Coordinates of C-alpha atoms in Angstrom, one line a residue:
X81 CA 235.1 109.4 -37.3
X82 CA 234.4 106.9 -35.0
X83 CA 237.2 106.3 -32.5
X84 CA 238.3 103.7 -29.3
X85 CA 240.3 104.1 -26.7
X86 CA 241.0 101.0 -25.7
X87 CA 244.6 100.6 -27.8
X88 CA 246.0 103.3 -26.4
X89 CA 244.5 102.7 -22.7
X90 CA 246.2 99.6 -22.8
X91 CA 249.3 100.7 -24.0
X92 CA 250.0 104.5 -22.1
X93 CA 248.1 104.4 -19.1
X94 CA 250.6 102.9 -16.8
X95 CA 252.6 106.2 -18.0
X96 CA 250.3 108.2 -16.1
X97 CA 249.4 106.1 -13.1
X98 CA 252.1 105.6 -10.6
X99 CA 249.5 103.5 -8.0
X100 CA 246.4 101.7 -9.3
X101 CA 243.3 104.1 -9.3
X102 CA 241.4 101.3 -6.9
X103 CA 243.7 101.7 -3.9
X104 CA 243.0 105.4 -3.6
X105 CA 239.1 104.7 -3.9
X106 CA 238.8 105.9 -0.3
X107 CA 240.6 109.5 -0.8
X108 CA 237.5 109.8 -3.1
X109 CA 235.6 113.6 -2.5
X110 CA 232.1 113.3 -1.8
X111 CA 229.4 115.0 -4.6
X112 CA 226.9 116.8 -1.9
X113 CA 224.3 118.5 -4.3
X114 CA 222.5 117.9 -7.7
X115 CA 224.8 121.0 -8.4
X116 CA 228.1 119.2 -7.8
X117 CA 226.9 116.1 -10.0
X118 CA 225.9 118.4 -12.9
X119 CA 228.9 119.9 -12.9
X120 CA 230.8 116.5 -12.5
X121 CA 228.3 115.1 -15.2
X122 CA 229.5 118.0 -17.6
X123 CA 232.8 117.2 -16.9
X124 CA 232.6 114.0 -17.3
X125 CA 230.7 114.3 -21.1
X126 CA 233.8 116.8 -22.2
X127 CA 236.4 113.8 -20.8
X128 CA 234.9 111.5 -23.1
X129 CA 234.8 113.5 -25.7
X130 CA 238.6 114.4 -25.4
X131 CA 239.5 110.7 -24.9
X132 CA 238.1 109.8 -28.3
X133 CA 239.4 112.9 -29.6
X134 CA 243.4 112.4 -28.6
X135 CA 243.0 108.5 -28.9
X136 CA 242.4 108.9 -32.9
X137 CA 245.3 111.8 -33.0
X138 CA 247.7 108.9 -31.4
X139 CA 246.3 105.8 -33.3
X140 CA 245.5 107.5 -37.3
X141 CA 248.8 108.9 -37.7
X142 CA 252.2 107.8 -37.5
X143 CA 255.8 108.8 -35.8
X144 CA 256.6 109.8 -39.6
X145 CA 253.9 111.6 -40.4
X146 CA 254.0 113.9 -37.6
X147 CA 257.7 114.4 -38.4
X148 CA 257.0 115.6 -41.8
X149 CA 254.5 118.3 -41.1
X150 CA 257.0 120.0 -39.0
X151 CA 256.3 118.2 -35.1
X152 CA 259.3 117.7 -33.1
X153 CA 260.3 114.2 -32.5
X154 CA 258.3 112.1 -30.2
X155 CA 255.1 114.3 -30.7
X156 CA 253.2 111.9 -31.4
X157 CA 254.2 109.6 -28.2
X158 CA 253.2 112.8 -26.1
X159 CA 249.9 113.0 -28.4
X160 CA 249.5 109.5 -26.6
X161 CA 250.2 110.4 -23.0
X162 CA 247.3 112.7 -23.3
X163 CA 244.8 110.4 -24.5
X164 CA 246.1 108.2 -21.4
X165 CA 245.5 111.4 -19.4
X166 CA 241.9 111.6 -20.4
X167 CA 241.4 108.3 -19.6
X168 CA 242.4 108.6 -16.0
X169 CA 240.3 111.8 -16.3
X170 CA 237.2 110.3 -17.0
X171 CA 237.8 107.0 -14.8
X172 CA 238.4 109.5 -12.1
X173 CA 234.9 111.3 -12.1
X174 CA 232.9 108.3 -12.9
X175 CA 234.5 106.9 -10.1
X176 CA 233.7 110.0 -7.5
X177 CA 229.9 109.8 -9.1
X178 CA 229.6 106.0 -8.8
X179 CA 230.6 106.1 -5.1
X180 CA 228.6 108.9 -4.7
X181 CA 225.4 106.8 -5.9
X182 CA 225.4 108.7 -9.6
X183 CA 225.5 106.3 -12.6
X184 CA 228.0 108.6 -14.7
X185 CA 227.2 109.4 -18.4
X186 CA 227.8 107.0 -20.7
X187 CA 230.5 108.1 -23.7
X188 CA 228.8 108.8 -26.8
X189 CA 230.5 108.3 -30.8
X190 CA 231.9 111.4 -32.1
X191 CA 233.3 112.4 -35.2
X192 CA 236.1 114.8 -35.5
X193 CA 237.1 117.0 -38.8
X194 CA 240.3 116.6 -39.7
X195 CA 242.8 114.5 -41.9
X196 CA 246.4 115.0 -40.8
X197 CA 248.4 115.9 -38.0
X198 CA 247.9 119.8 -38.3
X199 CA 244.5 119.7 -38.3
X200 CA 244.1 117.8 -36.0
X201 CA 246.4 119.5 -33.2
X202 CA 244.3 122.5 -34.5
X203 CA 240.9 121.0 -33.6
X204 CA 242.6 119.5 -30.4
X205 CA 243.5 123.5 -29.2
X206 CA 239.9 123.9 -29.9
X207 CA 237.9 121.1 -28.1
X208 CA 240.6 121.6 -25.3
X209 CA 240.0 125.5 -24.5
X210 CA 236.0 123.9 -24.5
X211 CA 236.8 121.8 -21.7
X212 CA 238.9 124.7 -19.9
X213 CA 236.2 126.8 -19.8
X214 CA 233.9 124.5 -18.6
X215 CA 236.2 123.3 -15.5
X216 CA 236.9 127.2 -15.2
X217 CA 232.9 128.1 -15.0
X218 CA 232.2 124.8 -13.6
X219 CA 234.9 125.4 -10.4
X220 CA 232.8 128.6 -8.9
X221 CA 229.7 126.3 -8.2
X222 CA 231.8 123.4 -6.6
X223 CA 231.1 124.7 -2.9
X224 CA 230.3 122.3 -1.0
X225 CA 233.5 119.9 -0.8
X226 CA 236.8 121.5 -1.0
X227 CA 238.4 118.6 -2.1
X228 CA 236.1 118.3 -5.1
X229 CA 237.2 122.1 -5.9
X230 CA 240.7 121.0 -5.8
X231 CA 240.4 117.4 -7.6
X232 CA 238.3 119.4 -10.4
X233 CA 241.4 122.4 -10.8
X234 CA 244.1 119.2 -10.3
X235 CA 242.6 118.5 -13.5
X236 CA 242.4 121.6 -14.8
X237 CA 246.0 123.0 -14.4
X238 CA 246.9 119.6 -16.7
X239 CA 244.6 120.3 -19.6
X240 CA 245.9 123.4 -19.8
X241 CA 249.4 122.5 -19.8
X242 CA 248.1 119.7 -22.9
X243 CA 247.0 122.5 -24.8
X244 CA 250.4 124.7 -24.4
X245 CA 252.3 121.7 -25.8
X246 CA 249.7 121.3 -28.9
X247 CA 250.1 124.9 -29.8
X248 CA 253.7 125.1 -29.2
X249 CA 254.0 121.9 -31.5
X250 CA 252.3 124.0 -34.4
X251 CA 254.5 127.2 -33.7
X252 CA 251.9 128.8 -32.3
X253 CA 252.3 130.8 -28.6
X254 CA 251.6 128.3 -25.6
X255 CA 250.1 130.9 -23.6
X256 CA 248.4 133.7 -25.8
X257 CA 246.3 135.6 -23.4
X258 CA 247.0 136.5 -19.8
X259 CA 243.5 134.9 -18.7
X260 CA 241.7 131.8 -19.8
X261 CA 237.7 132.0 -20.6
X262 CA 235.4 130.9 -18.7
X263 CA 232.4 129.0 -20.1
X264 CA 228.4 128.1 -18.2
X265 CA 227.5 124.7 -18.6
X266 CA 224.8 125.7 -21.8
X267 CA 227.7 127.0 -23.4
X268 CA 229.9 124.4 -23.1
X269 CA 227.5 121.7 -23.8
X270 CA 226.2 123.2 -26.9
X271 CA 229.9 124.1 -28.5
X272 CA 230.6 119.7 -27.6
X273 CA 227.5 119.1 -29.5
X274 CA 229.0 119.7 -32.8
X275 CA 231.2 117.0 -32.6
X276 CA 228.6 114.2 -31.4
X277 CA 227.6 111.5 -33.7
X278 CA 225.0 109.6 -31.0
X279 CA 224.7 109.5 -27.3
X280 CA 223.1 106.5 -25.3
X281 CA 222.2 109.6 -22.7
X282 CA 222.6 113.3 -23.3
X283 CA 222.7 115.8 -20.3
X284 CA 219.8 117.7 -19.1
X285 CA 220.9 121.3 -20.8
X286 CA 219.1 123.2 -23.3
X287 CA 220.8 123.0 -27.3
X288 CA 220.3 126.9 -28.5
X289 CA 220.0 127.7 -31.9
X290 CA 223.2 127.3 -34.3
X291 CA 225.9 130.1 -34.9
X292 CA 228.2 128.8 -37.2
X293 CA 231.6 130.7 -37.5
X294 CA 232.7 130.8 -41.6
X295 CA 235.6 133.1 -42.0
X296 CA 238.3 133.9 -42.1
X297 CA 240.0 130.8 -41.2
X298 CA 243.0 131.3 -38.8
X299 CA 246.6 130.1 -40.1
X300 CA 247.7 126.6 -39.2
X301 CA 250.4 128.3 -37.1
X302 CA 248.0 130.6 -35.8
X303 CA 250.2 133.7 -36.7
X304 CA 249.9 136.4 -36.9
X305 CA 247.5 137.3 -34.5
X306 CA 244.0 138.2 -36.1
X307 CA 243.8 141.6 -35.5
X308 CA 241.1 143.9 -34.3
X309 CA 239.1 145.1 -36.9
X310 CA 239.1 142.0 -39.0
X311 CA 235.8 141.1 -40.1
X312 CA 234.2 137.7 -38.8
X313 CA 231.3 136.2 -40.5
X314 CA 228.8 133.7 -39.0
X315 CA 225.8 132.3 -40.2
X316 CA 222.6 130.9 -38.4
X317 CA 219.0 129.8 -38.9
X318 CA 216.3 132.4 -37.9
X319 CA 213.7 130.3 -38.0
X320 CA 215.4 128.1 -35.0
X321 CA 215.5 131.2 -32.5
X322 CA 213.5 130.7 -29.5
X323 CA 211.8 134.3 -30.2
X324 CA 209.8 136.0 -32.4
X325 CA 212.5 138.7 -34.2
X326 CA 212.2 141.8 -36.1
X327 CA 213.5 141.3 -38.9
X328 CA 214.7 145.0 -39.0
X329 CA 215.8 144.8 -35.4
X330 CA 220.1 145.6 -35.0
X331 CA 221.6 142.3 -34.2
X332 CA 224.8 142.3 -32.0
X333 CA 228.0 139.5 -31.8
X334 CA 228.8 139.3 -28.0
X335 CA 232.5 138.0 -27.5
X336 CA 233.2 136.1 -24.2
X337 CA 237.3 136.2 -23.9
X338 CA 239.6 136.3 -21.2
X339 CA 237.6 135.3 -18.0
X340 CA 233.8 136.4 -18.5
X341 CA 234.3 139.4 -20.5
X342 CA 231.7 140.1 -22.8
X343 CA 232.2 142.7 -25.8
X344 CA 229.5 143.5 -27.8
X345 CA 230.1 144.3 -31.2
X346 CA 227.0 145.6 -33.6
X347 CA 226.7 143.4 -36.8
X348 CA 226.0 144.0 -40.5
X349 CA 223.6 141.1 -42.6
X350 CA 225.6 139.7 -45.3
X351 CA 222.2 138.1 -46.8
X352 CA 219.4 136.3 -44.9
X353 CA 220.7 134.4 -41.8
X354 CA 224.2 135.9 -42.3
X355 CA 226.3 138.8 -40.4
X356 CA 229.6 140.2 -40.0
X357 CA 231.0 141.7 -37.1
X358 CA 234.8 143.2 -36.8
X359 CA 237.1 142.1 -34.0
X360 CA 237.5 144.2 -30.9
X361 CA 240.3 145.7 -29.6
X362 CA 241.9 143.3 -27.0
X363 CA 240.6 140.4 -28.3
X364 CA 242.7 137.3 -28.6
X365 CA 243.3 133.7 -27.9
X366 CA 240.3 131.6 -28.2
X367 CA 236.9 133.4 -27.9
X368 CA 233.1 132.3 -28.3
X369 CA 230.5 134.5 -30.3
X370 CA 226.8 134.4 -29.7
X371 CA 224.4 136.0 -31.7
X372 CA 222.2 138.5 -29.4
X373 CA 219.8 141.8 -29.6
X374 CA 221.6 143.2 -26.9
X375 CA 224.1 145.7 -27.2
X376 CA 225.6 145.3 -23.6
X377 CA 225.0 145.1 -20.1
X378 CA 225.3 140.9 -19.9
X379 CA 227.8 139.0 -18.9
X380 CA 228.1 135.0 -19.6
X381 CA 225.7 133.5 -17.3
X382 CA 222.9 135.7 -18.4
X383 CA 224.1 135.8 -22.1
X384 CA 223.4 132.1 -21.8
X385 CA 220.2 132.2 -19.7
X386 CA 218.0 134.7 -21.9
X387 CA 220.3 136.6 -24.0
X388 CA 221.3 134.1 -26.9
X389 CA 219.8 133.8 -30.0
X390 CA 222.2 132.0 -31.7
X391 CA 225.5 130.4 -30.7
X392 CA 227.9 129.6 -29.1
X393 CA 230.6 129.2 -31.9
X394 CA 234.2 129.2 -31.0
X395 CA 236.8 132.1 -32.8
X396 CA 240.5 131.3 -32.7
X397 CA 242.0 134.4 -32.8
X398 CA 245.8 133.7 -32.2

């Protein structure tokens, strides 16, 4: 699915702008490293990608259909002041790059699964948590400007209150875990990629191997919570892995959820390029799963440095 934001631009943004974006150009923060423009770059990639995303949720459906899948009235209009949010989002960082001398990322087409208002609220919660993470993992390496720090968690705080309203609007909890999860930029990048139809530029960061997560589906509502012990399978291509692998050697599930916890669960082959792995205790929210043949001892940024062999793929647990 192909999508432009141009309709909805036109029509919402004023909603979210109470002074035109120009006449605070010199409040801009400064980008000081090639680190702070990678992480604005990232950024700025996920923006787009949540643009198109909220733009087609706002234009493909009506008031009425919204209504009769359940959403309270004027969902849809909120749906709208999202997509004008993402604008301003992305305007905003291109904006700090460009005056910074970066030529931002261009958007790329995308192409979104779903087909009605549910799933695509439930595919919004998704791609959102994606771009919490990466403003959560990306925030630690702003360091040089304070005020790009606080322009990048200004931005932050409202994504996550977009995704509260989505999963409230499906009857699902608006806050299901007491932390958020934390994602590197190979992480992130890799989890957008699945929804990318072609790019005029990609980013500089390495695509891993597949993991693809196949069951069991989470209820539209999201409730009950899936609980521990339940039995996720994933699949994956060996012959993409980066490594030569035994094939006899014990493969392992790591789980990063709730800031950078990593739990590593062992896994049982459900046929060639297949494995199951239960849920641990404690897990809930939205958590990513890589495939890895270690057993512990990693957290995130070296899970996504040398200790992924497939993945990530995003759970949603409750």
């Amino acid at each position: 699915m192909i999508l432009s934001a141009a309709l909805v631009a036109t029509a919402l943004l004023p909603l979210a702008l109470s002074h035109p974006l120009e006449k605070r150009q010199n409040a801009l923060p400064s980008v000081n490293s090639p680190t702070d423009e990678s992480v604005l770059q990232l950024a700025l990639y996920l923006e787009n990608l949540e643009r198109s995303l909220y733009t087609g949720g706002f234009e493909n459906f009506t008031d009425a259909e919204y209504t009769a899948e359940g959403f309270p009235p004027g969902f849809r209009e909120n749906v709208g002041v999202i997509a004008a949010h993402e604008v301003v989002h992305a305007q905003t960082i291109s904006n700090i790059l460009s005056n910074a001398g970066f030529t931002p990322v261009p958007p790329c087409t995308y192409r979104f699964p779903y087909n009605d208002p549910t799933s695509f609220v439930g595919l919004a919660n998704m791609i959102t948590s994606v771009g919490i993470g990466a403003y959560l993992g990306g925030g630690s390496l702003l360091t040089d400007d304070p005020a790009l720090l606080t322009a990048a968690s200004s931005i932050l705080t409202v994504e996550s209150r977009h995704d509260s309203y989505l999963r409230a609007g499906i009857g699902a909890s608006p806050f299901p875990t007491s932390f958020d999860t934390a994602l590197t930029a190979v992480f992130a990048y890799n989890l957008a990629q699945m929804f990318i139809d072609q790019c005029p530029q990609q980013l500089p960061i390495t695509i891993l191997p597949k993991l693809t997560f196949i069951a069991p589906a989470p209820p539209p509502n999201l409730q009950p919570p899936t609980p521990a012990g339940t039995i996720l399978r994933f699949t994956f291509d060996p012959s993409t892995f980066f490594v030569d692998l035994d094939p006899n050697a014990p493969l392992y599930i790591g789980l990063l959820n709730m800031v950078t916890n990593v739990t590593f669960v062992e896994t049982t082959s459900c046929g060639d390029g297949c494995v199951d792995a239960p849920v641990p205790e404690g897990a809930a929210g939205v958590a990513f799963a890589v495939l890895s043949t270690f057993n512990g001892g990693l957290n995130g940024n070296q899970l996504s440095e040398f200790g992924t062999l497939a993945g990530p793929a995003e759970v949603v647990l409750s």
